[in-house]
Structures are given as C-alpha cells and as structure tokens.
PDB file of C-alpha atoms in Angstrom:
ATOM      1  CA  MET A  24      91.719 115.613 114.050  1.00 58.00           C
ATOM      2  CA  ALA A  25      92.924 117.859 116.106  1.00 69.00           C
ATOM      3  CA  LYS A  26      94.088 121.529 114.701  1.00 82.00           C
ATOM      4  CA  LEU A  27      97.878 121.792 113.880  1.00 87.00           C
ATOM      5  CA  SER A  28      99.314 124.936 116.128  1.00 92.00           C
ATOM      6  CA  LYS A  29     101.367 127.141 114.291  1.00 93.00           C
ATOM      7  CA  GLU A  30     104.429 125.610 116.975  1.00 94.00           C
ATOM      8  CA  GLU A  31     103.871 122.423 115.247  1.00 94.00           C
ATOM      9  CA  VAL A  32     104.269 123.867 111.904  1.00 95.00           C
ATOM     10  CA  LYS A  33     107.248 125.800 112.490  1.00 96.00           C
ATOM     11  CA  HIS A  34     108.722 122.349 114.337  1.00 96.00           C
ATOM     12  CA  VAL A  35     108.224 120.498 110.909  1.00 95.00           C
ATOM     13  CA  ALA A  36     109.582 123.527 108.904  1.00 96.00           C
ATOM     14  CA  HIS A  37     112.816 123.397 110.849  1.00 96.00           C
ATOM     15  CA  LEU A  38     112.959 119.730 110.724  1.00 96.00           C
ATOM     16  CA  ALA A  39     112.544 120.481 106.619  1.00 96.00           C
ATOM     17  CA  ARG A  40     115.187 122.813 106.760  1.00 96.00           C
ATOM     18  CA  LEU A  41     112.723 125.598 105.824  1.00 96.00           C
ATOM     19  CA  ALA A  42     112.831 129.362 107.101  1.00 95.00           C
ATOM     20  CA  ILE A  43     108.891 130.492 107.615  1.00 96.00           C
ATOM     21  CA  THR A  44     107.752 133.462 109.051  1.00 95.00           C
ATOM     22  CA  ASP A  45     105.002 133.567 111.881  1.00 95.00           C
ATOM     23  CA  GLU A  46     102.601 134.753 109.286  1.00 95.00           C
ATOM     24  CA  GLU A  47     103.347 131.863 106.775  1.00 96.00           C
ATOM     25  CA  ALA A  48     103.410 129.296 109.783  1.00 95.00           C
ATOM     26  CA  GLU A  49      99.925 130.688 110.634  1.00 94.00           C
ATOM     27  CA  LYS A  50      98.759 130.333 106.814  1.00 95.00           C
ATOM     28  CA  PHE A  51     100.391 126.765 106.740  1.00 95.00           C
ATOM     29  CA  ALA A  52      98.605 125.558 109.867  1.00 94.00           C
ATOM     30  CA  GLU A  53      95.361 126.480 108.819  1.00 94.00           C
ATOM     31  CA  GLN A  54      95.621 124.958 105.276  1.00 94.00           C
ATOM     32  CA  LEU A  55      96.761 121.645 106.984  1.00 92.00           C
ATOM     33  CA  GLY A  56      94.201 121.851 108.946  1.00 91.00           C
ATOM     34  CA  LYS A  57      91.607 121.650 106.128  1.00 92.00           C
ATOM     35  CA  ILE A  58      93.454 118.798 104.771  1.00 92.00           C
ATOM     36  CA  THR A  59      93.566 116.319 107.685  1.00 90.00           C
ATOM     37  CA  ASP A  60      89.900 117.198 107.857  1.00 90.00           C
ATOM     38  CA  PHE A  61      89.513 116.434 104.756  1.00 90.00           C
ATOM     39  CA  ALA A  62      91.310 113.173 105.008  1.00 89.00           C
ATOM     40  CA  GLN A  63      89.587 112.488 108.110  1.00 89.00           C
ATOM     41  CA  THR A  64      86.006 112.814 106.044  1.00 90.00           C
ATOM     42  CA  LEU A  65      87.316 109.401 104.330  1.00 86.00           C
ATOM     43  CA  ASN A  66      86.940 107.408 107.763  1.00 87.00           C
ATOM     44  CA  GLU A  67      83.327 107.736 107.068  1.00 90.00           C
ATOM     45  CA  LEU A  68      82.936 105.958 103.707  1.00 90.00           C
ATOM     46  CA  ASP A  69      82.224 102.072 103.840  1.00 91.00           C
ATOM     47  CA  THR A  70      85.272  99.902 102.650  1.00 88.00           C
ATOM     48  CA  THR A  71      83.916  96.974 104.083  1.00 90.00           C
ATOM     49  CA  ASN A  72      84.002  95.386 100.905  1.00 91.00           C
ATOM     50  CA  VAL A  73      86.530  96.692  98.995  1.00 87.00           C
ATOM     51  CA  LYS A  74      89.864  94.511  98.567  1.00 85.00           C
ATOM     52  CA  PRO A  75      92.723  96.307  99.468  1.00 85.00           C
ATOM     53  CA  THR A  76      95.127  97.474  96.817  1.00 83.00           C
ATOM     54  CA  SER A  77      98.279  99.325  96.073  1.00 80.00           C
ATOM     55  CA  HIS A  78      96.930 100.992  92.696  1.00 79.00           C
ATOM     56  CA  VAL A  79      93.614 101.355  91.394  1.00 80.00           C
ATOM     57  CA  LEU A  80      94.596  99.884  88.040  1.00 83.00           C
ATOM     58  CA  PRO A  81      95.834  96.607  87.524  1.00 80.00           C
ATOM     59  CA  ILE A  82      99.136  97.525  86.234  1.00 79.00           C
ATOM     60  CA  VAL A  83     102.386  95.712  86.902  1.00 81.00           C
ATOM     61  CA  ASN A  84     106.219  96.922  86.841  1.00 81.00           C
ATOM     62  CA  VAL A  85     107.983  96.592  83.638  1.00 80.00           C
ATOM     63  CA  MET A  86     111.593  96.177  84.534  1.00 86.00           C
ATOM     64  CA  ARG A  87     114.402  95.726  82.480  1.00 85.00           C
ATOM     65  CA  GLU A  88     116.866  92.773  83.241  1.00 89.00           C
ATOM     66  CA  ASP A  89     119.814  93.937  85.674  1.00 89.00           C
ATOM     67  CA  VAL A  90     122.924  94.127  83.240  1.00 91.00           C
ATOM     68  CA  ALA A  91     126.300  95.485  84.491  1.00 93.00           C
ATOM     69  CA  GLN A  92     127.804  97.691  82.281  1.00 92.00           C
ATOM     70  CA  LYS A  93     130.759  99.670  81.946  1.00 91.00           C
ATOM     71  CA  GLY A  94     130.435 102.939  83.869  1.00 90.00           C
ATOM     72  CA  LEU A  95     132.304 106.239  83.091  1.00 88.00           C
ATOM     73  CA  ASP A  96     135.831 106.750  82.874  1.00 90.00           C
ATOM     74  CA  ARG A  97     137.573 107.948  86.022  1.00 87.00           C
ATOM     75  CA  ASP A  98     139.944 110.076  83.937  1.00 88.00           C
ATOM     76  CA  VAL A  99     137.197 111.541  82.011  1.00 90.00           C
ATOM     77  CA  MET A 100     134.931 111.866  84.809  1.00 89.00           C
ATOM     78  CA  MET A 101     137.669 113.791  87.240  1.00 90.00           C
ATOM     79  CA  LEU A 102     138.014 116.391  84.691  1.00 90.00           C
ATOM     80  CA  ASN A 103     134.956 117.800  85.918  1.00 90.00           C
ATOM     81  CA  VAL A 104     135.983 117.581  89.437  1.00 91.00           C
ATOM     82  CA  LYS A 105     136.792 120.703  91.543  1.00 90.00           C
ATOM     83  CA  GLU A 106     138.658 119.170  94.039  1.00 92.00           C
ATOM     84  CA  GLN A 107     140.172 115.615  94.434  1.00 90.00           C
ATOM     85  CA  VAL A 108     142.314 113.471  96.706  1.00 90.00           C
ATOM     86  CA  ASP A 109     143.949 110.086  95.814  1.00 89.00           C
ATOM     87  CA  GLY A 110     141.735 109.809  92.659  1.00 85.00           C
ATOM     88  CA  GLN A 111     138.457 110.333  94.818  1.00 89.00           C
ATOM     89  CA  VAL A 112     135.892 113.262  94.696  1.00 91.00           C
ATOM     90  CA  LYS A 113     136.398 115.711  97.434  1.00 91.00           C
ATOM     91  CA  VAL A 114     133.128 117.587  99.036  1.00 90.00           C
ATOM     92  CA  PRO A 115     132.658 119.582 101.755  1.00 87.00           C
ATOM     93  CA  PRO A 116     131.336 118.138 105.161  1.00 87.00           C
ATOM     94  CA  ILE A 117     127.747 117.865 105.691  1.00 88.00           C
ATOM     95  CA  LEU A 118     127.709 116.646 109.303  1.00 86.00           C
ATOM     96  CA  GLU A 119     129.080 119.013 111.969  1.00 76.00           C
ATOM     97  CA  ASP A 120     130.927 118.013 114.983  1.00 67.00           C
TER      98      ASP A 120
END
C-alpha cells in the first residue's frame, strides 16, 4: 500500500477539524503507514473456507420492545435553557453563509 504523505495527513486532519503541526503530520504519516502495511498483510491469509461473519462470536442483539414513553416536561426542561424563542431552544448557528 502506498505510504501516506504529510500533505494527505494534514488534509485528513483538516477535514476532521484537527490542528496538527508539520512534525505531528510526519509522525502520523509514519504511524498510519505502519497500520496500513499491517492491514495489507491480512491479504496474504488464505480465507477460502472462511465463512463471512459480522462477529466472531455467535451472539444476537437483545432488543427491548419499542414502547413510547412520556418525555421531559417542557416547562421543567426550559428552566435549564440559556436562550429560548417561542418555546424552542435557541442555539448558535453552526453553518456559515
């Protein structure tokens, strides 16, 4: 597998909104390269007779019955809200124009 460049690591960090230095980018590029090299070695295993599974143990999800329940009382909940408008919680915008 191709080695990740420092620029690729910085790009992924930017997408994840992480601020990293050039030294950290070099360090992470090396570490990620080792991880992808190890993952590549798994392709050498013979999995011809291995049945695909989603989990190594035969477990099943134990789900509770989906029953509607009364939520928080709006008036009580609004006591903890910093700002509200017409009974709705007002939050700062997260998307820029």
